[in-house]
CSV table of C-alpha atoms in Angstrom, one decimal:
chain,number,residue,atom,x,y,z
A,52,MET,CA,88.7,52.0,79.8
A,53,SER,CA,88.3,53.0,76.2
A,54,GLY,CA,90.2,56.0,74.7
A,55,LYS,CA,86.9,57.8,74.5
A,56,ASP,CA,87.2,58.6,78.2
A,57,ARG,CA,91.0,59.0,78.7
A,58,ALA,CA,92.6,59.9,81.9
A,59,VAL,CA,93.6,63.6,82.0
A,60,LEU,CA,95.2,64.0,85.4
A,61,SER,CA,96.5,61.7,88.1
A,62,PHE,CA,96.9,63.7,91.4
A,63,HIS,CA,97.8,61.6,94.4
A,64,GLU,CA,94.7,59.6,95.2
A,65,SER,CA,92.6,61.3,92.5
A,66,LEU,CA,92.3,60.3,88.9
A,67,LEU,CA,90.3,62.6,86.6
A,68,ARG,CA,89.0,61.5,83.2
A,69,GLU,CA,87.6,63.5,80.3
A,70,SER,CA,84.0,62.7,81.4
A,71,ASP,CA,84.7,64.2,84.9
A,72,VAL,CA,86.3,67.4,83.5
A,73,ASP,CA,83.4,67.8,81.1
A,74,LEU,CA,81.1,68.2,84.1
A,75,LEU,CA,83.0,71.5,84.8
A,76,ARG,CA,82.4,72.8,81.3
A,77,GLY,CA,78.6,73.0,81.4
A,78,PRO,CA,75.7,73.3,83.8
A,79,HIS,CA,76.2,69.8,85.2
A,80,TRP,CA,76.0,68.1,88.7
A,81,LEU,CA,79.5,67.4,90.0
A,82,ASN,CA,80.4,63.8,90.8
A,83,ASP,CA,82.5,62.2,93.5
A,84,GLN,CA,85.7,62.4,91.5
A,85,ILE,CA,85.7,66.2,91.1
A,86,ILE,CA,84.9,66.8,94.8
A,87,SER,CA,87.5,64.3,95.9
A,88,PHE,CA,90.1,66.0,93.6
A,89,TYR,CA,89.3,69.4,95.1
A,90,PHE,CA,89.5,68.1,98.6
A,91,GLU,CA,92.9,66.8,97.8
A,92,TYR,CA,93.9,70.1,96.2
A,93,LEU,CA,92.9,71.9,99.4
A,94,GLU,CA,94.9,69.5,101.6
A,95,ARG,CA,98.0,69.2,99.5
A,96,VAL,CA,98.4,72.5,97.6
A,97,ALA,CA,96.2,75.2,99.0
A,98,LEU,CA,96.7,74.4,102.7
A,99,PRO,CA,99.6,71.9,102.9
A,100,ASP,CA,100.6,72.9,106.4
A,101,ALA,CA,97.1,72.7,107.9
A,102,ASN,CA,97.8,69.5,109.8
A,103,ASN,CA,94.8,69.8,112.0
A,104,LEU,CA,92.4,69.7,109.0
A,105,LEU,CA,91.1,66.5,107.5
A,106,PHE,CA,89.2,66.3,104.2
A,107,VAL,CA,87.2,63.0,103.9
A,108,SER,CA,86.4,62.0,100.3
A,109,PRO,CA,82.8,61.4,99.2
A,110,GLU,CA,83.6,57.7,98.7
A,111,VAL,CA,84.8,57.3,102.3
A,112,THR,CA,82.0,59.4,103.6
A,113,GLN,CA,79.5,57.2,101.8
A,114,CYS,CA,81.1,54.0,103.3
A,115,LEU,CA,80.9,55.6,106.7
A,116,LYS,CA,77.2,56.1,106.3
A,117,ILE,CA,76.4,52.4,105.4
A,118,VAL,CA,78.8,50.5,107.7
A,119,SER,CA,78.1,49.9,111.4
A,120,SER,CA,79.5,52.3,114.0
A,121,ALA,CA,81.8,49.5,115.1
A,122,GLU,CA,83.1,49.1,111.5
A,123,ALA,CA,83.6,52.8,111.0
A,124,ASP,CA,87.0,52.8,112.7
A,125,ALA,CA,88.5,50.7,109.8
A,126,PHE,CA,87.9,53.8,107.6
A,127,LEU,CA,88.7,56.5,110.2
A,128,ALA,CA,91.8,55.1,111.9
A,129,PRO,CA,94.1,55.3,108.7
A,130,LEU,CA,93.0,59.0,108.5
A,131,ASN,CA,94.0,59.7,112.1
A,132,ALA,CA,90.5,61.2,112.3
A,133,GLN,CA,90.4,61.2,116.1
A,134,GLU,CA,93.5,63.5,116.2
A,135,LYS,CA,92.2,66.1,113.7
A,136,LYS,CA,90.5,69.2,115.0
A,137,ILE,CA,88.4,70.1,111.9
A,138,ILE,CA,87.0,67.4,109.6
A,139,PHE,CA,85.2,68.0,106.3
A,140,PHE,CA,82.7,65.5,104.9
A,141,ALA,CA,81.0,65.7,101.5
A,142,LEU,CA,77.6,64.4,102.3
A,143,ASN,CA,75.3,62.9,99.7
A,144,ASP,CA,71.6,62.0,100.0
A,145,ASN,CA,72.3,58.5,98.7
A,146,GLU,CA,71.3,56.1,101.4
A,147,ASN,CA,72.6,52.8,100.0
A,148,ASN,CA,75.8,51.2,98.8
A,149,THR,CA,75.2,51.7,95.1
A,150,ALA,CA,76.1,54.7,93.0
A,151,GLY,CA,73.5,57.4,93.0
A,152,GLY,CA,72.2,60.4,94.9
A,153,SER,CA,71.0,63.8,93.7
A,154,HIS,CA,72.2,66.3,96.3
A,155,TRP,CA,75.5,67.3,98.0
A,156,SER,CA,75.9,69.2,101.2
A,157,LEU,CA,78.9,69.9,103.5
A,158,LEU,CA,79.2,68.7,107.0
A,159,VAL,CA,82.1,69.9,109.2
A,160,LEU,CA,83.1,68.6,112.6
A,161,SER,CA,84.9,71.2,114.8
A,162,ARG,CA,86.3,69.6,117.9
A,163,PRO,CA,87.3,72.9,119.5
A,164,GLU,CA,83.7,74.0,119.3
A,165,ASP,CA,82.3,70.5,120.0
A,166,THR,CA,79.9,71.0,117.0
A,167,PHE,CA,79.0,69.5,113.7
A,168,TYR,CA,78.2,72.3,111.2
A,169,HIS,CA,75.9,71.4,108.3
A,170,PHE,CA,75.8,73.6,105.2
A,171,ASP,CA,73.0,72.8,102.8
A,172,SER,CA,72.5,74.9,99.7
A,173,SER,CA,69.0,73.6,99.1
A,174,GLY,CA,67.2,74.4,102.3
A,175,ARG,CA,67.0,71.4,104.5
A,176,SER,CA,67.2,68.7,101.8
A,177,ASN,CA,70.0,66.8,103.5
A,178,CYS,CA,68.9,67.6,107.1
A,179,ALA,CA,67.9,64.0,107.8
A,180,SER,CA,71.1,62.6,106.3
A,181,SER,CA,73.2,65.0,108.4
A,182,ARG,CA,71.4,64.1,111.6
A,183,TYR,CA,71.8,60.3,110.9
A,184,PHE,CA,75.5,60.7,110.0
A,185,CYS,CA,76.3,62.7,113.2
A,186,ASN,CA,74.5,60.2,115.4
A,187,HIS,CA,76.1,57.3,113.7
A,188,LEU,CA,79.7,58.7,114.1
A,189,ARG,CA,79.8,60.4,117.4
A,190,VAL,CA,81.3,57.4,119.1
A,191,PRO,CA,83.8,56.4,116.4
A,192,LEU,CA,84.9,60.0,116.1
A,193,ALA,CA,85.2,60.4,119.9
A,194,CYS,CA,82.9,63.4,120.0
A,195,ARG,CA,79.9,62.1,122.0
A,196,ARG,CA,78.7,65.6,123.1
A,197,ALA,CA,79.1,67.3,119.7
A,198,GLN,CA,75.9,69.1,118.8
A,199,LEU,CA,74.6,69.5,115.2
A,200,VAL,CA,73.9,73.0,113.9
A,201,GLN,CA,72.1,73.6,110.6
A,202,GLU,CA,74.0,76.6,109.4
A,203,GLU,CA,72.5,79.4,107.2
A,204,CYS,CA,74.4,79.5,103.8
A,205,LEU,CA,74.0,80.8,100.3
A,206,GLN,CA,71.2,78.9,98.5
A,207,GLN,CA,71.6,77.5,95.0
A,208,THR,CA,69.3,78.9,92.2
A,209,ASN,CA,69.2,75.7,90.1
A,210,CYS,CA,69.2,71.9,90.5
A,211,TYR,CA,72.8,71.2,89.6
A,212,ASP,CA,75.2,73.5,91.5
A,213,CYS,CA,75.1,71.8,95.0
A,214,GLY,CA,78.6,70.4,94.4
A,215,LEU,CA,80.0,73.8,93.6
A,216,HIS,CA,78.4,75.3,96.7
A,217,LEU,CA,80.0,72.4,98.8
A,218,ILE,CA,83.4,73.1,97.2
A,219,CYS,CA,83.2,76.9,97.6
A,220,THR,CA,82.0,76.6,101.2
A,221,ALA,CA,84.7,74.0,102.1
A,222,ASP,CA,87.3,76.3,100.6
A,223,LYS,CA,86.2,79.3,102.6
A,224,ILE,CA,85.8,77.5,105.9
A,225,ALA,CA,89.1,75.6,105.5
A,226,HIS,CA,91.0,78.9,105.1
A,227,HIS,CA,89.1,80.5,108.0
A,228,ALA,CA,89.8,77.4,110.2
A,229,TRP,CA,93.5,77.4,109.3
A,230,ARG,CA,93.7,81.0,110.5
A,231,THR,CA,91.5,80.9,113.6
A,232,GLY,CA,91.2,77.2,114.5
A,233,LEU,CA,87.4,77.6,114.4
A,234,VAL,CA,84.5,77.2,112.0
A,235,ALA,CA,82.3,79.9,113.7
A,236,GLY,CA,82.7,83.3,112.1
A,237,ALA,CA,83.6,82.0,108.6
A,238,PRO,CA,82.3,84.4,105.9
A,239,GLN,CA,79.6,83.1,103.6
A,240,ILE,CA,80.4,82.4,100.0
A,241,SER,CA,79.0,84.7,97.3
A,242,PRO,CA,77.1,84.0,94.1
A,243,HIS,CA,80.1,85.4,92.2
A,244,GLU,CA,82.4,82.8,93.8
A,245,VAL,CA,80.1,80.0,92.8
A,246,ALA,CA,79.7,81.3,89.3
A,247,GLY,CA,83.4,81.4,88.7
A,248,LYS,CA,84.4,78.2,90.4
A,249,ARG,CA,84.1,75.9,87.4
A,250,LYS,CA,86.6,77.9,85.4
A,251,GLU,CA,88.8,78.2,88.5
A,252,ILE,CA,88.9,74.4,88.9
A,253,LEU,CA,89.6,73.9,85.2
A,254,ALA,CA,92.6,76.3,85.6
A,255,ILE,CA,93.8,74.4,88.6
A,256,ILE,CA,93.7,71.1,86.7
A,257,ARG,CA,95.8,72.7,83.9
A,258,GLU,CA,98.3,74.1,86.4
A,259,LEU,CA,98.8,70.6,87.9
A,260,GLY,CA,99.5,69.2,84.4
A,261,GLY,CA,96.1,68.0,83.3
A,262,SER,CA,95.9,67.4,79.6
A,263,ILE,CA,92.6,69.3,79.0
């Protein structure tokens, strides 16, 4: 990789480059790397003792979408997914194995409630993707009876903040689930939280030693 896109932070499984961080500085769509990083931050820093929560990266979520149900266990077993009570998936509308997609939404499996909760900040844009994903993974995740609920949530007011909505919602639900063991009853995010999240993530990257 040329020096024009230098690495600015290596954090466990996440590597952020200048081009990734630049997405946080302007009105840009967030990529896999930023969402993966924030999921790792939630797991390892914000909620390090929340052993019943699992945050599945966008890359692994995409792989789970395109492999067969029989092959899905190769990705889920190393994560001990069948033992986790609350599982977070960053769902993209990309339906193939190449880079792409234009919309993020959040899907959360709650085993105690036997429910997949889908939070889409753009109406029902990812409704079909969420339905397919749940049907595809009920057997590998050992949740055959889990229903899918399309949850009401704050709606984005532009075409690029879906990743921020996903991150803010995951943050809010993760802390609620850590306290209560459930997804139901989690407070909705506010426009103010979304508006400030880019600066907040930049500050987190600096605090973790990122050279930005």
